[in-house]
Tab-separated table of C-alpha atoms in Angstrom:
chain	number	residue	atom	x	y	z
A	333	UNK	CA	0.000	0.000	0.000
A	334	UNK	CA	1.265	3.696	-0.990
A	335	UNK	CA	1.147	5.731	2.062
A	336	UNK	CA	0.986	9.699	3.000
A	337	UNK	CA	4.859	9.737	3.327
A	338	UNK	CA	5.195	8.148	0.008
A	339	UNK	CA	6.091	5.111	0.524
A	340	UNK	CA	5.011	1.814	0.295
A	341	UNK	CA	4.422	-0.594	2.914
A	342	UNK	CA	3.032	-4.194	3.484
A	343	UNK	CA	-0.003	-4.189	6.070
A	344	UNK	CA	-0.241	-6.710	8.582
A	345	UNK	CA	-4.103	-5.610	9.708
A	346	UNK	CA	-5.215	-6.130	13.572
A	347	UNK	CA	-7.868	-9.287	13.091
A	348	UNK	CA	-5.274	-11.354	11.158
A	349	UNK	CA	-6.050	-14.847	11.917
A	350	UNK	CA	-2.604	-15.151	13.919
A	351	UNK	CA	-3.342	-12.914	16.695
A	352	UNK	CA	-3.411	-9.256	17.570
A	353	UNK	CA	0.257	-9.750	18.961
A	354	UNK	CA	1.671	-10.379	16.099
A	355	UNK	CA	1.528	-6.432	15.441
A	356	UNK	CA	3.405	-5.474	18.301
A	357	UNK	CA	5.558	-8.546	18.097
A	358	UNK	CA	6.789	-6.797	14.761
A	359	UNK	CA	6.893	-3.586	15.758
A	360	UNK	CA	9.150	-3.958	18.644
A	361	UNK	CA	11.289	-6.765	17.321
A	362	UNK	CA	11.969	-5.329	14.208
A	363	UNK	CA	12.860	-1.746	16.244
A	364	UNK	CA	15.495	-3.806	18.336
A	365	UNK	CA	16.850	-5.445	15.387
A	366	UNK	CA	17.580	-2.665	14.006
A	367	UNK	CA	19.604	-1.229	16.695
A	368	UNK	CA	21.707	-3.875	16.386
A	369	UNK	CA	22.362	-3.044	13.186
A	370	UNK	CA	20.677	-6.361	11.348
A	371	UNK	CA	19.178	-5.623	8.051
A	372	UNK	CA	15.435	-4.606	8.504
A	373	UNK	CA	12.999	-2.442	7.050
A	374	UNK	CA	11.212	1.045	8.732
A	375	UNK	CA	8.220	0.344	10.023
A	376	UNK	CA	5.237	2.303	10.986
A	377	UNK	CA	2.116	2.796	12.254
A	378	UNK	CA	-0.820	2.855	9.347
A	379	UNK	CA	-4.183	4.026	10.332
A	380	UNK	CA	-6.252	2.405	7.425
A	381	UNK	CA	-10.319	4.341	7.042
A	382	UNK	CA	-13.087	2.605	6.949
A	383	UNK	CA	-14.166	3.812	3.425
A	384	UNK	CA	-10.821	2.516	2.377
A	385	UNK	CA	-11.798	-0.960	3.543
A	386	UNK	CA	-15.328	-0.402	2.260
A	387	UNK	CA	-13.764	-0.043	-0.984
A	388	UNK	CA	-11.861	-2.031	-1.891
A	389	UNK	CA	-13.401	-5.589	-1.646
A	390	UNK	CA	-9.944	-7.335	-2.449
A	391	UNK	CA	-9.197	-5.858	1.404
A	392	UNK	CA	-9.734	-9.397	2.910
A	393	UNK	CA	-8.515	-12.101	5.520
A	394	UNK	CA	-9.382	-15.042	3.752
A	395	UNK	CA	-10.996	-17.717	5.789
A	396	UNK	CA	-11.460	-21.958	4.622
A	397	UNK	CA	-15.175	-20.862	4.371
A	398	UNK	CA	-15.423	-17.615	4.285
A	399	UNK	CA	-13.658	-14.089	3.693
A	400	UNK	CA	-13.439	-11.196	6.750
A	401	UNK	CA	-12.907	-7.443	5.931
A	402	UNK	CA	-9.623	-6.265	7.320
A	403	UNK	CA	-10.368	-4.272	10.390
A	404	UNK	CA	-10.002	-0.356	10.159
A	405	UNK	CA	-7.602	1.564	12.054
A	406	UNK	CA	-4.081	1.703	13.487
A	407	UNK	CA	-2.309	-1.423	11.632
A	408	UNK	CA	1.418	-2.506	11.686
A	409	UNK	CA	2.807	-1.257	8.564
A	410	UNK	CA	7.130	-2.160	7.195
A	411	UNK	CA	7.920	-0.249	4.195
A	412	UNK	CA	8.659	-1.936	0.799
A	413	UNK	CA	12.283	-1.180	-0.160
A	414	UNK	CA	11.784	0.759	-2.829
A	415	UNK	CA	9.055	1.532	-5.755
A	416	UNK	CA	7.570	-2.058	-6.078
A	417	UNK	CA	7.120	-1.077	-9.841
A	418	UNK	CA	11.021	-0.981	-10.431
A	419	UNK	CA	12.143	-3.229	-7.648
A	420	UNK	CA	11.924	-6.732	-7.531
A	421	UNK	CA	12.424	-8.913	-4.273
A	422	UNK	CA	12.605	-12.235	-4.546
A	423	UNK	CA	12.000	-14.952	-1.142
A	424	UNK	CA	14.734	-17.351	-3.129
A	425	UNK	CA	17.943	-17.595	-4.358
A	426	UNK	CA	19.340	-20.699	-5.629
A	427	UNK	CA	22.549	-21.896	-3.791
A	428	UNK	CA	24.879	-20.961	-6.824
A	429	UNK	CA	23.649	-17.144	-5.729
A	430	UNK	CA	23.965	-17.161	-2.276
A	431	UNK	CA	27.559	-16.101	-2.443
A	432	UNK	CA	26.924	-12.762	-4.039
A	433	UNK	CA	24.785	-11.713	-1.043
A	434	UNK	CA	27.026	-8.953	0.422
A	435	UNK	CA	25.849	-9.210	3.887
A	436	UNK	CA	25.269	-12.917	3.698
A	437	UNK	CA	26.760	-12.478	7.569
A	438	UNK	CA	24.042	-10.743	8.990
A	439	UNK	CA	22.274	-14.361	9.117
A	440	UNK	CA	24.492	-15.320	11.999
A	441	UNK	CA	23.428	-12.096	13.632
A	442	UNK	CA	19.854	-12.807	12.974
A	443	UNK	CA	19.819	-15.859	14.254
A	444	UNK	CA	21.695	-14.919	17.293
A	445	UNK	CA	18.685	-12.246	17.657
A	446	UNK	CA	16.125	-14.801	16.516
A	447	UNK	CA	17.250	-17.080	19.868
A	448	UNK	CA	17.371	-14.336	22.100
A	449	UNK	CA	13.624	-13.167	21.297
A	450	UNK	CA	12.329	-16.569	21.063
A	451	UNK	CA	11.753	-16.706	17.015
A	452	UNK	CA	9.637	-19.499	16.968
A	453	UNK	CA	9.018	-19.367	13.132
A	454	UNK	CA	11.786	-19.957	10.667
A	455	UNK	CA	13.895	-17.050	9.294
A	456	UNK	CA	11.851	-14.876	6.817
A	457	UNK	CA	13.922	-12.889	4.442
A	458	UNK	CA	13.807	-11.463	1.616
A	459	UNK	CA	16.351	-10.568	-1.380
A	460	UNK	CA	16.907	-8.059	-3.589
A	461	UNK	CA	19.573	-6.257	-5.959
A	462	UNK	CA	22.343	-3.669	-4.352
A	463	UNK	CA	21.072	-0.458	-3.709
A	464	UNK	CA	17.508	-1.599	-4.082
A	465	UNK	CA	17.996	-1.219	-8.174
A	466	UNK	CA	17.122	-3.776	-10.863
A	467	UNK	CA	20.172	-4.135	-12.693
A	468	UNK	CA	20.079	-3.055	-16.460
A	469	UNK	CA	19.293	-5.410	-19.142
A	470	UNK	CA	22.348	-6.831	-20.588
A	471	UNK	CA	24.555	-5.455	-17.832
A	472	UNK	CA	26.974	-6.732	-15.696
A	473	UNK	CA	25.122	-8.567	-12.663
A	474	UNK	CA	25.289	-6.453	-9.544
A	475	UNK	CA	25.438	-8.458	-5.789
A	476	UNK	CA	22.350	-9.139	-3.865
A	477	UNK	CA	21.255	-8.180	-0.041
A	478	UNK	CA	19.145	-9.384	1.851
A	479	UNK	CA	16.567	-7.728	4.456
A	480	UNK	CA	15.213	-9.603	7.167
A	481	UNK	CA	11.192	-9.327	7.560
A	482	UNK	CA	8.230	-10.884	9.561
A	483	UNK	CA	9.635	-11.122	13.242
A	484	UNK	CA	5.845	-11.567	14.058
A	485	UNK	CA	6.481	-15.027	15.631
A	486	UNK	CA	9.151	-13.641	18.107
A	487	UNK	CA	8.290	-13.982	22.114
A	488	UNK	CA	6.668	-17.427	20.683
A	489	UNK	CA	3.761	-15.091	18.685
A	490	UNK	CA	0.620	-14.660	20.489
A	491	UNK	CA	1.787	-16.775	23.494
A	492	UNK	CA	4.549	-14.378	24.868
A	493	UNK	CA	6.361	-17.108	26.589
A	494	UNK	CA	9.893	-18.436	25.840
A	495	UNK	CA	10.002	-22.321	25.092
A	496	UNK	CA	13.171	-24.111	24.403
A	497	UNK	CA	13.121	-24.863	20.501
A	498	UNK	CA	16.481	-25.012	19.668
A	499	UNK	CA	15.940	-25.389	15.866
A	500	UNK	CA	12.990	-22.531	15.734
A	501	UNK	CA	14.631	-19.212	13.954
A	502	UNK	CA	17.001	-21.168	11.428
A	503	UNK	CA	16.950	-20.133	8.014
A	504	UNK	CA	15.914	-22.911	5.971
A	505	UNK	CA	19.028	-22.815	3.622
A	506	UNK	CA	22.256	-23.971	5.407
A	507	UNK	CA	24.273	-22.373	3.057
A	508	UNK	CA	23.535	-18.792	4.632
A	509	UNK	CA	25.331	-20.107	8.023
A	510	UNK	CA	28.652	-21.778	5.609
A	511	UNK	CA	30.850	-19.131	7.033
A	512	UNK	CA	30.015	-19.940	10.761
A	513	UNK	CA	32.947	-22.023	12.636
A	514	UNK	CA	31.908	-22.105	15.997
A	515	UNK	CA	30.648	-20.114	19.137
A	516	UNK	CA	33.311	-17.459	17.699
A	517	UNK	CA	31.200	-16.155	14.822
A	518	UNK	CA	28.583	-15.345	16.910
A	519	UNK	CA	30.528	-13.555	19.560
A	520	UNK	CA	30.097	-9.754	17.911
A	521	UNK	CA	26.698	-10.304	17.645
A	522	UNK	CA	26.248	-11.467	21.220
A	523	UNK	CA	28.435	-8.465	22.416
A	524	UNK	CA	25.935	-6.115	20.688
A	525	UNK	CA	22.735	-7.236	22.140
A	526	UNK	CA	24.612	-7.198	25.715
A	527	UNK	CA	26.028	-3.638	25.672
A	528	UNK	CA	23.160	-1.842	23.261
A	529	UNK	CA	20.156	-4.021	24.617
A	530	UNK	CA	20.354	-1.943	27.544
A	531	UNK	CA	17.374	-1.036	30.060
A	532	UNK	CA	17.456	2.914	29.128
A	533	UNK	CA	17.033	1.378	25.357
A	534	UNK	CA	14.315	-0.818	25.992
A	535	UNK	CA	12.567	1.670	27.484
A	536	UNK	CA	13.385	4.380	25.224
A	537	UNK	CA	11.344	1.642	22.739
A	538	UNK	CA	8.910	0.901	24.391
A	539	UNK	CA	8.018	4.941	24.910
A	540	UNK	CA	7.854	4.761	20.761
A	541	UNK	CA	4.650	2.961	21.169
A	542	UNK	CA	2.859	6.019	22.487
A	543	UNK	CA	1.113	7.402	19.412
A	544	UNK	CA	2.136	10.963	20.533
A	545	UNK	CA	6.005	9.263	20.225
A	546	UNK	CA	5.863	7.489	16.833
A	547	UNK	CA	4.435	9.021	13.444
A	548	UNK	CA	0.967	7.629	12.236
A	549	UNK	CA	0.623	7.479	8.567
A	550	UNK	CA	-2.159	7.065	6.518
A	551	UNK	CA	-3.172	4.985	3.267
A	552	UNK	CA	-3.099	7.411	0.460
């Protein structure tokens, strides 16, 4: 959806059939992920109308018997990197590709993250060409990166518990993880989350929540 700030964002609506944690699951998750520096999108807070949902019919939670309007209001929104009309992002990359990911590392660092939030879905991510550009036809191939989405499952979703699952949050491509050795690779990462995952952080996030403290947008 193109927003009032002019970009565009994928929804995740408040009656998904998840649960209504799931939106502040990704809001805060993806916030802290960020501060560690792991590859992540903005996100936002979309106030959607109710003529908006009235509509546009296609505005839907699809059911096995039956299809539910998306619910109006204040929504989770994390912004599409770059125009989706020029910029293509792709959920696969065949193995051969995987090495001309330039920050093929940050897996280590999301899964690090991923254990320490109790991820209990597998890795999400998404790829896309450097500097968020479709390379030109008949041009040299440029490297991929990769952004890490949907951290709605972190805290164990809608529970908000932390179970042991010590294979939940892997990536389901080994290859990502080829340049891990040991308890070594993910010391940098651990070091982060100790010294920035502070309590005057967490608390400085949490105060983003306020509407007053974080922007609303709205559906254009």
């Amino acid at each position: 959806m193109r927003c009032s700030d002019g970009h565009y964002y994928v929804v995740k609506f408040q009656n998904n059939p998840q649960h209504t944690r799931i939106l502040v699951n990704e809001l805060l998750a993806t916030r802290l992920a960020a501060r560690l520096g792991l590859p992540t999108t903005p996100v936002a807070v979309v106030e959607v109308s109710p003529e908006l949902i009235r509509l546009t019919p296609e505005l839907c939670v699809e059911m096995p018997r039956t299809r539910v309007p998306c619910a109006a209001g204040l929504q989770f929104g994390s912004r599409y990197p770059g125009d989706p009309h020029n910029v293509s992002m792709l959920d696969f990359l065949p193995d051969e590709l995987l090495p001309r990911v330039k920050n093929l590392g940050d897996f280590a660092g999301m899964l690090a993250f991923d254990k320490w939030l109790c991820n209990t879905n597998g890795r999400q991510t998404l790829f896309y060409r450097g500097g968020g550009r479709q390379a030109d036809h008949g041009a040299e191939e440029t490297a991929y990166e990769t952004v890490m989405i949907d951290q709605g499952f972190c805290f164990n979703a809608g529970e908000w518990n932390f179970p042991d699952a010590a294979l939940r949050g892997l990536y389901s491509r080994n290859r990502v993880y080829e340049g891990v050795i040991g308890r070594a690779s993910f010391d940098p990462w651990l070091e982060r989350i100790e010294k920035r995952m502070s309590e005057a952080c967490s608390t400085n996030v949490f105060a983003k929540f306020r509407r007053n403290g974080m922007r609303t947008i709205w559906i254009r």
